[in-house]
Amino acid sequence: MRCLVANWKMNLLSASAGAFCDALLADPSLAGSSGCQLGIAPPFTLLKQVSEAVRGRRISVFGQNARAEAEGAYTGDISMAMLKDAGCAGVILGHSERRRLGGETDALLAAKLQAAWDAELLPLLCIGETLEEREAEQTFPVLQRQLSILGPKPGPLWIAYEPVWAIGTGRRAEAKQIQEAHAYIRAELMTRMDEAAWRVPILYGGSVAPDNFAELLQIPEVAGGLVGGASLDPAKFMAMAKTAAKTEE
Ligand code: 13P
């Protein structure tokens, strides 16, 4: 199965999100292949609007974050159940921007992961090394640490390998670097999940764009992409969706 998820981050308002969904739904190719699972992760304010717009279509809506606690006095935050209530099927967890800007630790993410499973949301766990960690040859230990929160018997999940230095820089990681990281992640999953590990899609994220997506999908173990900047333009998003559908695994 191919996967393509748009991470809108803190972008778009109701008018532009509506125009995005209209363009997406008007594209005849969307009704075609069923082999590419599409996802959109809008900001909180647009979750309900986007979920309602894509209801009944082959598109899942993801939250970009939520709190681990079920409810309570957490001004400004929202819960996993609230994401679900707004129409989400999944939630992005551990994005490097939240690790870096929001101070999210692996311990916190372990609690969020469990909360997502408890709320029957599909976690899309983001992992990846910084440039300093790569240069210090710490990529695999970092990935191992970030994956350790899965515990011995993880529930259903998707993973996105997003090297921090490739995010928003226009500098996509090289094929060999991606292949090595994805193979490492798969092997780590195998130690915890046996055969079920093969059903976990491993997406790549970091400067994915229509002109490099086909090449990306040729790399072994790459199930698809988690896309930031290029996902804000419906024409680019649909171009990538078509590429993914053409190269169904
Ligand atoms: P860019 O596609 O803008 O590099 O962002 C990647 C990302 O962070 C997706 O989660």
Coordinates of C-alpha atoms and ligand atoms in Angstrom, one line a residue:
M1 CA 0.0 0.0 0.0
R2 CA 1.2 3.5 -0.9
C3 CA 0.6 6.3 1.5
L4 CA 0.7 10.1 1.0
V5 CA 0.0 12.4 3.9
A6 CA -0.2 16.2 3.7
N7 CA 1.1 17.9 6.9
W8 CA -0.3 21.4 6.6
K9 CA 1.5 22.5 9.8
M10 CA 0.3 26.0 10.8
N11 CA -1.0 27.0 7.3
L12 CA -4.3 27.7 5.5
L13 CA -7.6 29.2 6.6
S14 CA -11.1 28.0 5.9
A15 CA -11.3 29.6 2.5
S16 CA -8.0 28.1 1.2
A17 CA -8.7 24.8 2.8
G18 CA -12.1 24.7 1.2
A19 CA -10.5 25.5 -2.2
F20 CA -8.0 22.7 -1.6
C21 CA -10.6 20.1 -0.9
D22 CA -12.8 21.3 -3.8
A23 CA -9.8 20.9 -6.2
L24 CA -8.9 17.5 -4.7
L25 CA -12.4 16.1 -4.9
A26 CA -12.9 17.4 -8.5
D27 CA -9.9 15.5 -9.7
P28 CA -11.2 12.4 -11.5
S29 CA -8.1 10.3 -10.7
L30 CA -9.1 10.4 -7.0
A31 CA -11.9 7.9 -7.8
G32 CA -9.4 5.6 -9.5
S33 CA -6.8 3.4 -7.9
S34 CA -7.5 2.3 -4.4
G35 CA -3.8 1.4 -3.7
C36 CA -2.8 4.8 -2.4
Q37 CA -4.0 5.9 1.0
L38 CA -4.2 9.6 1.2
G39 CA -4.2 11.6 4.4
I40 CA -4.5 15.3 5.3
A41 CA -3.3 16.7 8.6
P42 CA -4.9 20.2 8.9
P43 CA -4.5 22.5 11.9
F44 CA -7.1 22.0 14.6
T45 CA -9.4 24.8 13.4
L46 CA -9.9 23.1 10.0
L47 CA -10.3 19.5 11.2
K48 CA -14.0 19.4 11.1
Q49 CA -14.3 21.3 7.9
V50 CA -11.8 19.0 6.1
S51 CA -13.3 15.8 7.6
E52 CA -16.7 16.8 6.4
A53 CA -15.5 17.7 3.0
V54 CA -13.7 14.4 2.4
R55 CA -16.2 12.1 4.1
G56 CA -16.8 8.9 2.1
R57 CA -13.7 9.4 0.0
R58 CA -10.4 7.6 0.2
I59 CA -8.8 10.3 2.4
S60 CA -8.1 10.1 6.1
V61 CA -7.8 13.1 8.3
F62 CA -5.0 13.3 10.9
G63 CA -4.5 15.6 13.8
Q64 CA -1.0 17.2 14.1
N65 CA -0.8 16.6 17.8
A66 CA -2.9 16.0 20.9
R67 CA -2.4 15.7 24.6
A68 CA -2.0 12.3 26.4
E69 CA -4.5 13.1 29.2
A70 CA -8.1 12.2 28.4
E71 CA -9.5 15.5 29.8
G72 CA -9.0 18.2 32.4
A73 CA -7.5 21.6 33.1
Y74 CA -5.1 22.0 30.1
T75 CA -5.9 25.4 28.6
G76 CA -5.1 25.6 25.0
D77 CA -4.7 21.8 24.4
I78 CA -6.9 19.2 23.0
S79 CA -7.3 15.4 23.6
M80 CA -7.2 12.4 21.4
A81 CA -10.9 11.9 21.8
M82 CA -11.5 15.5 20.6
L83 CA -9.5 14.7 17.4
K84 CA -11.6 11.6 16.9
D85 CA -14.8 13.6 17.5
A86 CA -13.7 16.1 14.9
G87 CA -13.4 13.3 12.3
C88 CA -9.8 12.2 12.6
A89 CA -8.7 8.7 11.8
G90 CA -5.1 9.3 13.0
V91 CA -2.7 11.6 14.7
I92 CA 0.8 12.7 13.9
L93 CA 3.1 12.2 16.9
G94 CA 6.6 13.2 17.6
H95 CA 7.1 15.6 14.7
S96 CA 10.6 17.2 15.0
E97 CA 9.0 20.6 15.2
R98 CA 7.1 19.5 18.3
R99 CA 10.1 17.8 19.8
R100 CA 12.2 20.9 19.2
L101 CA 9.7 23.8 19.7
G102 CA 7.3 22.0 22.1
G103 CA 10.0 20.2 24.2
E104 CA 8.4 16.9 23.6
T105 CA 10.4 14.0 25.0
D106 CA 10.3 10.3 24.3
A107 CA 8.6 9.7 27.7
L108 CA 5.9 12.1 26.8
L109 CA 5.5 10.6 23.4
A110 CA 5.2 7.1 24.9
A111 CA 2.2 8.4 26.8
K112 CA 0.7 10.1 23.7
L113 CA 1.1 6.9 21.7
Q114 CA -0.8 4.9 24.2
A115 CA -3.5 7.6 24.4
A116 CA -3.8 7.5 20.6
W117 CA -4.3 3.7 20.7
D118 CA -6.8 4.0 23.6
A119 CA -8.8 6.5 21.5
E120 CA -8.6 4.2 18.4
L121 CA -6.6 6.7 16.5
L122 CA -3.8 5.6 14.1
P123 CA -0.5 7.2 15.3
L124 CA 1.8 8.4 12.6
L125 CA 5.0 8.5 14.6
C126 CA 7.8 10.8 13.2
I127 CA 11.4 10.0 14.0
G128 CA 14.7 11.3 12.6
E129 CA 18.1 12.6 13.4
T130 CA 19.4 16.2 13.4
L131 CA 22.4 17.1 11.2
E132 CA 24.7 17.1 14.2
E133 CA 23.5 13.6 15.2
R134 CA 24.1 12.4 11.6
E135 CA 27.5 13.9 11.5
A136 CA 28.4 12.3 14.8
E137 CA 27.3 8.9 13.3
Q138 CA 24.4 8.8 15.8
T139 CA 21.6 8.3 13.3
F140 CA 20.9 4.6 14.2
P141 CA 21.1 5.1 18.0
V142 CA 18.8 8.1 17.7
L143 CA 16.3 6.1 15.7
Q144 CA 16.5 3.2 18.1
R145 CA 15.9 5.5 21.1
Q146 CA 12.9 7.2 19.4
L147 CA 11.5 3.7 18.5
S148 CA 12.0 2.4 22.0
I149 CA 8.7 4.1 23.1
L150 CA 6.9 1.4 21.0
G151 CA 7.4 -1.1 23.8
P152 CA 7.4 -4.8 23.2
K153 CA 3.9 -5.2 21.6
P154 CA 2.9 -2.0 19.8
G155 CA -0.5 -1.4 18.3
P156 CA -1.2 -0.4 14.7
L157 CA 0.9 2.5 13.5
W158 CA 2.5 4.2 10.6
I159 CA 6.0 5.6 10.9
A160 CA 7.6 8.6 9.1
Y161 CA 11.3 8.8 8.8
E162 CA 12.0 12.6 8.7
P163 CA 15.7 13.6 8.9
V164 CA 15.4 17.0 10.6
W165 CA 18.0 18.5 8.3
A166 CA 15.9 17.7 5.3
I167 CA 12.7 19.3 6.5
G168 CA 11.8 22.5 4.7
T169 CA 15.3 22.9 3.4
G170 CA 14.8 21.7 -0.2
R171 CA 17.6 19.2 0.6
R172 CA 16.0 15.8 0.4
A173 CA 18.1 13.0 1.9
E174 CA 19.9 10.8 -0.6
A175 CA 18.5 7.5 -1.6
K176 CA 21.2 5.5 0.2
Q177 CA 20.6 7.4 3.4
I178 CA 16.9 6.8 3.2
Q179 CA 17.2 3.1 2.3
E180 CA 19.6 2.5 5.3
A181 CA 17.4 4.3 7.7
H182 CA 14.2 2.6 6.5
A183 CA 15.9 -0.8 6.6
Y184 CA 17.0 -0.1 10.2
I185 CA 13.5 0.9 11.2
R186 CA 12.0 -2.2 9.6
A187 CA 14.5 -4.4 11.5
E188 CA 13.7 -2.6 14.8
L189 CA 10.0 -3.2 14.2
M190 CA 10.7 -6.9 13.4
T191 CA 12.2 -7.4 16.9
R192 CA 8.9 -6.2 18.4
M193 CA 6.1 -7.3 16.1
D194 CA 7.4 -10.2 14.0
E195 CA 5.3 -10.6 10.9
A196 CA 3.0 -7.7 11.7
A197 CA 6.1 -5.4 11.3
W198 CA 5.7 -5.8 7.5
R199 CA 2.3 -4.2 7.7
V200 CA 3.7 -0.9 9.1
P201 CA 4.1 1.6 6.3
I202 CA 7.3 3.6 6.6
L203 CA 7.0 7.0 5.0
Y204 CA 9.8 9.4 4.2
G205 CA 9.4 13.1 4.9
G206 CA 11.7 16.0 4.2
S207 CA 11.6 18.2 1.1
V208 CA 9.3 15.7 -0.8
A209 CA 8.0 17.3 -4.0
P210 CA 6.4 16.2 -7.2
D211 CA 9.7 16.2 -9.0
N212 CA 11.4 13.8 -6.6
F213 CA 8.5 11.6 -5.4
A214 CA 8.8 9.0 -8.2
E215 CA 12.4 8.4 -7.4
L216 CA 11.7 8.3 -3.7
L217 CA 9.1 5.5 -4.2
Q218 CA 11.7 3.4 -6.0
I219 CA 13.7 3.1 -2.8
P220 CA 13.2 -0.2 -1.0
E221 CA 11.0 0.1 2.2
V222 CA 9.6 3.5 1.3
A223 CA 5.8 3.2 1.4
G224 CA 5.1 6.9 0.6
G225 CA 5.6 10.4 1.8
L226 CA 4.8 12.8 4.6
V227 CA 4.8 16.2 2.9
G228 CA 4.9 19.7 4.3
G229 CA 5.4 22.6 1.9
A230 CA 4.5 20.9 -1.3
S231 CA 1.2 19.6 0.2
L232 CA -0.3 23.0 0.4
D233 CA -0.9 23.2 -3.3
P234 CA -3.6 20.8 -4.4
A235 CA -2.1 20.4 -7.9
K236 CA 1.2 19.3 -6.4
F237 CA -0.5 17.0 -3.9
M238 CA -2.6 15.4 -6.6
A239 CA 0.5 15.0 -8.8
M240 CA 2.2 13.1 -6.0
A241 CA -1.0 11.0 -5.4
K242 CA -1.0 10.0 -9.1
T243 CA 2.7 9.1 -8.9
A244 CA 2.0 6.9 -5.9
A245 CA -1.0 5.2 -7.5
K246 CA 1.1 4.4 -10.6
T247 CA 3.8 2.7 -8.5
E248 CA 1.5 0.7 -6.2
E249 CA 3.4 -1.8 -4.1
Ligands
13P1 P1 8.7 19.7 4.0 O1 8.0 18.8 3.0 O2 8.2 21.2 3.9 O3 10.2 19.6 4.0 O4 8.2 19.3 5.5 C1 8.3 17.9 5.8 C2 7.6 17.7 7.1 O5 8.0 18.2 8.1 C3 6.4 16.9 7.0 O6 5.9 16.5 8.3

